[in-house]
Structure formats: C-alpha cells, structure tokens
mmCIF file of C-alpha atoms in Angstrom:
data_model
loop_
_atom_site.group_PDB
_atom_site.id
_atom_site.type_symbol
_atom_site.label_atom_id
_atom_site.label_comp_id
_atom_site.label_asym_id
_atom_site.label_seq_id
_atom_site.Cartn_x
_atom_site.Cartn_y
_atom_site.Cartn_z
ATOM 1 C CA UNK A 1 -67.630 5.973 21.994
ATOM 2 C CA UNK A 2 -66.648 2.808 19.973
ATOM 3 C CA UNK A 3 -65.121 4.940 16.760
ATOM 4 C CA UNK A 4 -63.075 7.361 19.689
ATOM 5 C CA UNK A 5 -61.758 4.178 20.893
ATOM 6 C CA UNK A 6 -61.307 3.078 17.234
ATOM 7 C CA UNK A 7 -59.384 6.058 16.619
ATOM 8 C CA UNK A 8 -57.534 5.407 19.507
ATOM 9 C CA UNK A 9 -56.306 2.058 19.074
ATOM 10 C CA UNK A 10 -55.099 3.214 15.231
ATOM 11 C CA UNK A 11 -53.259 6.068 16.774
ATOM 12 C CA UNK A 12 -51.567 3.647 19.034
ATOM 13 C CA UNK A 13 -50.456 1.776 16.162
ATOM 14 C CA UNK A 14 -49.510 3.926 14.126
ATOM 15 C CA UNK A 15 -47.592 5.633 16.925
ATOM 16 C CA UNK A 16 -46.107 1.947 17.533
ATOM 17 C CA UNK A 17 -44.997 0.879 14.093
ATOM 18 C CA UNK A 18 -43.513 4.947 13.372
ATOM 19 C CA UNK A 19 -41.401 4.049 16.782
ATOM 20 C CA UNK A 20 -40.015 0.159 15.362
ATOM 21 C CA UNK A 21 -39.317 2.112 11.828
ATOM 22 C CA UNK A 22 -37.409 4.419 13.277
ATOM 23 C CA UNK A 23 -36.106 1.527 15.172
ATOM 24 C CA UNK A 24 -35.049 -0.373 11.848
ATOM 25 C CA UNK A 25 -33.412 3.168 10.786
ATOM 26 C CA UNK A 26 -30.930 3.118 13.722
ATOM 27 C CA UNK A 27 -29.965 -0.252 14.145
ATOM 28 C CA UNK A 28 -31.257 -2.816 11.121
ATOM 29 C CA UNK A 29 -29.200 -5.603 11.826
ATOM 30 C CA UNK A 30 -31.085 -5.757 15.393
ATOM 31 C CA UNK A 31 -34.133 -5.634 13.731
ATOM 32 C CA UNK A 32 -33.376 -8.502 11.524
ATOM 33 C CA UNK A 33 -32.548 -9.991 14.400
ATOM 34 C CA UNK A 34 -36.143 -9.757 15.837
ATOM 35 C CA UNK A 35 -37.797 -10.575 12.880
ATOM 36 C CA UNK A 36 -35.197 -14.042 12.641
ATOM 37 C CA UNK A 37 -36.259 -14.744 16.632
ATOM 38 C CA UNK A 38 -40.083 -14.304 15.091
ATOM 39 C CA UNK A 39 -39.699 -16.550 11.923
ATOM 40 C CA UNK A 40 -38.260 -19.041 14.948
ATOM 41 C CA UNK A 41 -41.341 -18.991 16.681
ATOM 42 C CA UNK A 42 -43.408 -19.538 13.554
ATOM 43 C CA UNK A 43 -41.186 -22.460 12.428
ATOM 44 C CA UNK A 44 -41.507 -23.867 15.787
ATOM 45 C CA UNK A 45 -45.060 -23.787 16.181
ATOM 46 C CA UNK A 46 -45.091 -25.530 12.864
ATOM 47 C CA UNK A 47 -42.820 -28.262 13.853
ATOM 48 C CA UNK A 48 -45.289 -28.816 16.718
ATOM 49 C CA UNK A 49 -48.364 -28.848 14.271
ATOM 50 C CA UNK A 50 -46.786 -32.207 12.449
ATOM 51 C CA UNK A 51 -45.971 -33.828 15.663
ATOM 52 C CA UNK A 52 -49.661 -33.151 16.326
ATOM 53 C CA UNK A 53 -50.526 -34.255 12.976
ATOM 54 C CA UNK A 54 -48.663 -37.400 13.501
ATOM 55 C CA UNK A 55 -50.323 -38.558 16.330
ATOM 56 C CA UNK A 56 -53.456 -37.573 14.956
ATOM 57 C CA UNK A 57 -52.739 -39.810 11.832
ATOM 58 C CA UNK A 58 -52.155 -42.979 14.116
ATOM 59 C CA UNK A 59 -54.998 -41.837 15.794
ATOM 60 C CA UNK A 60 -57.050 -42.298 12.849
ATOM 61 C CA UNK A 61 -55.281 -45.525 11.882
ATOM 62 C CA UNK A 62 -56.028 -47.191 15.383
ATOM 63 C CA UNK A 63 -59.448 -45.961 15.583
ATOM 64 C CA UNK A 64 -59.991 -47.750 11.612
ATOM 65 C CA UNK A 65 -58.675 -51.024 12.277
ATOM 66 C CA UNK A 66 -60.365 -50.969 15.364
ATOM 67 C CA UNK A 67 -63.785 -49.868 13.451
ATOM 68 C CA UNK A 68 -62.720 -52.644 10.731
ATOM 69 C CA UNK A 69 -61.843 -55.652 13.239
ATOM 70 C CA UNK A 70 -65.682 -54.977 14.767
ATOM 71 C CA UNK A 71 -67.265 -55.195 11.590
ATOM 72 C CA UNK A 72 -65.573 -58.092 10.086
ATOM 73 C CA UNK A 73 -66.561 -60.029 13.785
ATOM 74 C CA UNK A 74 -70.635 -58.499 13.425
ATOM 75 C CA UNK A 75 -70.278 -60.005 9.678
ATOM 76 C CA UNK A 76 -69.067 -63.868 11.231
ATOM 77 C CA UNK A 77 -71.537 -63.430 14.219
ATOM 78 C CA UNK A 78 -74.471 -62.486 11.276
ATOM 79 C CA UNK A 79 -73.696 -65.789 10.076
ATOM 80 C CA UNK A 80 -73.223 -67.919 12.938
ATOM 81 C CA UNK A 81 -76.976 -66.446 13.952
ATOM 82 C CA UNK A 82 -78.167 -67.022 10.272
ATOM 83 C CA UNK A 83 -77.406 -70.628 10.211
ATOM 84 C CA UNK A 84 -78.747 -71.238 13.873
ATOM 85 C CA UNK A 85 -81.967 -69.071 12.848
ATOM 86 C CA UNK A 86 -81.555 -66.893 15.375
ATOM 87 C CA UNK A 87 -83.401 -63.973 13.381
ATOM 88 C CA UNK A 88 -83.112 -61.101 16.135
ATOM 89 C CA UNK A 89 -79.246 -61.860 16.970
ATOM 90 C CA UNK A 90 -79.085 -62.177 12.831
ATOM 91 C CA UNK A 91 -80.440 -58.516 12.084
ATOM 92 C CA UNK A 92 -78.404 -57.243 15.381
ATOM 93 C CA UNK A 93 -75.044 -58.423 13.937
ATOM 94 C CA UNK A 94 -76.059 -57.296 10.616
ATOM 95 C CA UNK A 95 -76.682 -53.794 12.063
ATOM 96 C CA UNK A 96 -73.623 -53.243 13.909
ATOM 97 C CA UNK A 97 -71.727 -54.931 10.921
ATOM 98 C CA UNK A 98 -72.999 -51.925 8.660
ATOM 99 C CA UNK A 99 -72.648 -49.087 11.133
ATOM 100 C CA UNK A 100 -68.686 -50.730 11.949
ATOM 101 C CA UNK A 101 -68.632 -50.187 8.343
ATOM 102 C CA UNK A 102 -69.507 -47.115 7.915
ATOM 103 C CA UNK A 103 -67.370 -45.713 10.520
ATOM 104 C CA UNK A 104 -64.375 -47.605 9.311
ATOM 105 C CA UNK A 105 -65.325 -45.876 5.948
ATOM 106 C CA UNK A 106 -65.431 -42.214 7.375
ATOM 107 C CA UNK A 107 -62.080 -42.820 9.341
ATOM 108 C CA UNK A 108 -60.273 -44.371 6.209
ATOM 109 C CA UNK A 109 -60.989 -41.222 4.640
ATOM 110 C CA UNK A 110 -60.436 -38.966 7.437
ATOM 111 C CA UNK A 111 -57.252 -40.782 7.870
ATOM 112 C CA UNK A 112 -56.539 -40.374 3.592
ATOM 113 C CA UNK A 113 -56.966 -36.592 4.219
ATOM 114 C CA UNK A 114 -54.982 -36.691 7.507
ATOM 115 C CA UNK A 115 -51.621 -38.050 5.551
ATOM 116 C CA UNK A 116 -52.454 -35.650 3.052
ATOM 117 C CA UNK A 117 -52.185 -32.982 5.452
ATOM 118 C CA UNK A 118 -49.233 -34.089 7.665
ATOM 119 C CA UNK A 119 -47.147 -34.331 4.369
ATOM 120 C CA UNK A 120 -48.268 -30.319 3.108
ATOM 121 C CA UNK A 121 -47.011 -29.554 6.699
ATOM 122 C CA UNK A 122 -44.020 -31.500 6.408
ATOM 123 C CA UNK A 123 -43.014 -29.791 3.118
ATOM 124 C CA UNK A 124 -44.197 -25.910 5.088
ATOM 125 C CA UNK A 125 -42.094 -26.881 7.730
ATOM 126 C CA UNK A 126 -38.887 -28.256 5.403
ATOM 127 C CA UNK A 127 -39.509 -24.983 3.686
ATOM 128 C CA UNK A 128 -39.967 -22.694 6.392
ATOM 129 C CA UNK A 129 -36.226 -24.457 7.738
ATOM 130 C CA UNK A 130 -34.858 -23.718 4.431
ATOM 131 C CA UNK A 131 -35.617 -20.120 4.736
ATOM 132 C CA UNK A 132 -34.583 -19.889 7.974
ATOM 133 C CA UNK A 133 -31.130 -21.074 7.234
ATOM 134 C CA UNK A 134 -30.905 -18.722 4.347
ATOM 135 C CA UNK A 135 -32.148 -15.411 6.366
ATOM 136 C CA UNK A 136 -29.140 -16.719 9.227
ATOM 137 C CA UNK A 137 -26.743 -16.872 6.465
ATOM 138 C CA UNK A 138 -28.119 -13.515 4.930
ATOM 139 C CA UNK A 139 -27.478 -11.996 8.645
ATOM 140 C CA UNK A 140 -24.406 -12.978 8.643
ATOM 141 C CA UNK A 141 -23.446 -11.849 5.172
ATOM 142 C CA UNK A 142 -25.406 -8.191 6.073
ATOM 143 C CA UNK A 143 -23.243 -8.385 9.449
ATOM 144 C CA UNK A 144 -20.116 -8.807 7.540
ATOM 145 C CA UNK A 145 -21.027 -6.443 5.426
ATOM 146 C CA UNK A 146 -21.735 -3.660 8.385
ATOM 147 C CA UNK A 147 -18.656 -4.283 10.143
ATOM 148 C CA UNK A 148 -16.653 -3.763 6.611
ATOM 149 C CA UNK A 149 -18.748 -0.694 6.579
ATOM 150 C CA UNK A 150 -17.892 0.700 9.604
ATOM 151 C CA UNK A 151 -14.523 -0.379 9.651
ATOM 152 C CA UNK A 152 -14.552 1.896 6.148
ATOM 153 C CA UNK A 153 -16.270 4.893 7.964
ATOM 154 C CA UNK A 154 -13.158 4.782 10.628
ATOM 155 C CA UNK A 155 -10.693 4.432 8.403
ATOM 156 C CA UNK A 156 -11.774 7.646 6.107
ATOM 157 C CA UNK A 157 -12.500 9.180 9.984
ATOM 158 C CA UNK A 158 -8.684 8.520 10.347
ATOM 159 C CA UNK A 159 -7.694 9.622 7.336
ATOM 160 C CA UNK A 160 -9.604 12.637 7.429
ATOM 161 C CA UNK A 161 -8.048 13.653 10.602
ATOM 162 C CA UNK A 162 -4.829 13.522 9.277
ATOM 163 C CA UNK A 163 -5.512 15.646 6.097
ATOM 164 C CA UNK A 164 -6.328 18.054 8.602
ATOM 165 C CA UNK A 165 -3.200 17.628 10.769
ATOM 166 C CA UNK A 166 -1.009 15.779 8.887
ATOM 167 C CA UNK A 167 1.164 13.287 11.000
ATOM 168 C CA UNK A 168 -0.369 15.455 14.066
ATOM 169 C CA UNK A 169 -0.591 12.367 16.169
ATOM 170 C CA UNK A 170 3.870 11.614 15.135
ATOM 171 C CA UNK A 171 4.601 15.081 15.832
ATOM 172 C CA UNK A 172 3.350 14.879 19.303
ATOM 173 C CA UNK A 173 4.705 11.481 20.693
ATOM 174 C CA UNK A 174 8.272 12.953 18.695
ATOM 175 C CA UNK A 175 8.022 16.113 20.725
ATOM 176 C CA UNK A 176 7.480 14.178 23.949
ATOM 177 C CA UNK A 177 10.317 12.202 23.153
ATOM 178 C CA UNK A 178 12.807 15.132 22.756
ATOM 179 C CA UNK A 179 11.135 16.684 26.343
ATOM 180 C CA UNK A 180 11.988 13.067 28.117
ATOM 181 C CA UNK A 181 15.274 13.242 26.254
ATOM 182 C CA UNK A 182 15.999 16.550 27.324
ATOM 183 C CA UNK A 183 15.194 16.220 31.231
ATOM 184 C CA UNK A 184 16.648 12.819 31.500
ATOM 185 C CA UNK A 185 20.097 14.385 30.133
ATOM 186 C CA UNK A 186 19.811 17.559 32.006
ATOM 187 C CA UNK A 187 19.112 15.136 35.393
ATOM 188 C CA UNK A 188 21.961 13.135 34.467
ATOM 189 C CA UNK A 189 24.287 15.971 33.863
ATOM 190 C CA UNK A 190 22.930 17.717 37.278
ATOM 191 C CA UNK A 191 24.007 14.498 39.280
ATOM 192 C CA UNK A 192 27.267 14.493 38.076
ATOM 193 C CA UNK A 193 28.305 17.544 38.290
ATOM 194 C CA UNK A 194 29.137 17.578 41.889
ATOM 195 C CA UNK A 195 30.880 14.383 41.537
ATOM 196 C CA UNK A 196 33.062 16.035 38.523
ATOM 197 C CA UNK A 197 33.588 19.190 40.466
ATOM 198 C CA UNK A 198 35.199 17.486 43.424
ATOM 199 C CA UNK A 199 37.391 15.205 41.143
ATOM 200 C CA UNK A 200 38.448 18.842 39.319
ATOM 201 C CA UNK A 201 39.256 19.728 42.981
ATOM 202 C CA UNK A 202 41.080 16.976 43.966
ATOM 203 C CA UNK A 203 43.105 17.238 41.173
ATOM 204 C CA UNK A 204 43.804 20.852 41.138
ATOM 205 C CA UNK A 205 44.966 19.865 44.983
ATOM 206 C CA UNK A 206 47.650 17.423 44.394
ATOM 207 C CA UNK A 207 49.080 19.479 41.415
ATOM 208 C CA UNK A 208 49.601 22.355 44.214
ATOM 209 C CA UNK A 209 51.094 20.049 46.184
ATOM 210 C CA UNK A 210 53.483 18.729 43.972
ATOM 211 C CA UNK A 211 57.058 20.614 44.982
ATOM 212 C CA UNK A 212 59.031 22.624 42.463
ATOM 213 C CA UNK A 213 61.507 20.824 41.171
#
C-alpha cells in the first residue's frame, strides 16, 4: 500500500512539473514572473529572519548585563559577609557570584555567535536584494526583447501578406474610392437633370415666342 501511494504521489509530480514545463514553453516571461514573485517571498522571509535576529541579539545583550550586574553585587555582598564573618551569607554570595558568572559567560558567547549570525544574514539578505534587482532588470530586458520579437514576427506577417498580394490592401480602398466616386457623380448628375431639362424648356419656350421679325 505505502509504495502504490509512493508511486502515486511521483506520478502526480511528474504529471505536475510536465504541466508548468509546458507552461514555461507557452508563455516564459509569465513564468519568470512566478519564479520573481517566489524569490520575493524568499527575500522576505529573510528580511524577517534579521529583524528576528536583531531582537534576539539585544535579547542576549540585556539578559548579559543583567547576568553581569548580579554577579558583580554577589561578589560586594561576599565581602561585606566576609568582613562581618558571616560564613553562611559569605559562601551564599560566593555561590550565586559564580553561577551569575557563568551565565554571563554562556550569554556573552551566545551573544558573540548571535552578531555573528545576524551579520551572515545581513550580507544573504543584501545579496538576495541584489539579485532580485538584477532578475527585475533581466525581465525587463527579456520583455523588451519579446515585444521586439513579436513586433518582428508581425512585421514579416505583413510583409508576407503583401508578397502574396502585392498592394492588395491599396487596390481595394482605390477601388472603393472610384465606386463612391462614381455613385456620388451619377446622384449628382440624376438631381440635376430635371432641373436642366426644364431650364432647356423654358428656353426653347421664349425662343418660340419671340415674333418674326
């Protein structure tokens, strides 16, 4: 049952990354776009991972001066109780003194390693910005790049077209042109040609009417 499932689950993924290849083979710049909005996330998380690292560092650094201040009181109080020869109170304050000590030892180190840490994640998370800003200025050279491309691909579309049919696309608004002509002239003519008939008339009429001299 567990290697069906096994099967399963690599059949799924294979099934899933076959699907974002073919993906990345119809539309790449969208795909770089995903994997720009991933590299954000990662960079982010980073960024948070300082902050954190920050506060851990003054965390450290409160929690050693705090460890540090108790110990350098236990080592006056040891004193105070050796001089009074108060032997119990003495060996107390001794005590304390060394395990104050000892813990402001172990966080003066923790907090050593802590810096060391916060600045390797500063410099990841400088780099990781770096990178970033290169891979957005990469997308927009590659976008550039496409839309050159494509404006290429319509051009030799265009000019393919006309090889076929040369100046196809001329000859047909210059034949429409010489219709319009033609039945805006043959509507002008038809309206006045009553109007010239009648003035052919009227003139015909007075000439008859005109006596012989």
């Amino acid at each position: 049952m567990t290697n069906l499932f096994t099967r399963l689950k690599d059949s799924i993924s294979a099934d899933l990354h076959d699907a974002l290849d073919q993906k990345e083979q119809k539309n790449p710049v969208a795909m770089l776009n995903q994997y720009l909005r991933e590299s954000e996330r990662e960079t982010e998380k980073v960024r948070k991972l300082v902050e954190r690292q920050y506060r851990l560092k003054d965390e450290f650094t409160r929690e050693y001066q705090k460890a540090q201040d108790m110990a350098d009181k236990r080592t006056r109080q040891a004193e105070v109780a050796e001089k009074a020869g108060e032997t119990t109170m003495h060996e107390f304050a001794i005590k304390e003194q060394q395990e104050y000590e000892a813990r402001a030892e172990r966080l003066k180190e923790s907090r050593v390693e802590s810096i060391e840490q916060l600045e390797a994640l500063e410099r990841k998370y400088e780099e990781m910005k770096h990178k970033l800003k290169d891979m957005h200025l990469k997308r927009m050279e590659l976008m550039g790049r496409e839309n050159i491309a494509r404006a290429h691909h319509r051009l030799n579309q265009v000019i393919e077209d006309a090889s076929d049919k040369p100046y196809s696309r001329f000859s047909e608004i210059d034949r429409y042109i010489e219709d319009l002509e033609y039945k805006v002239n043959s509507a002008y003519y038809h309206n006045t040609f009553d109007s010239k008939i009648a003035q052919l008339e009227h003139g015909m009429k007075n000439t008859e009417e005109v006596p012989a001299k």
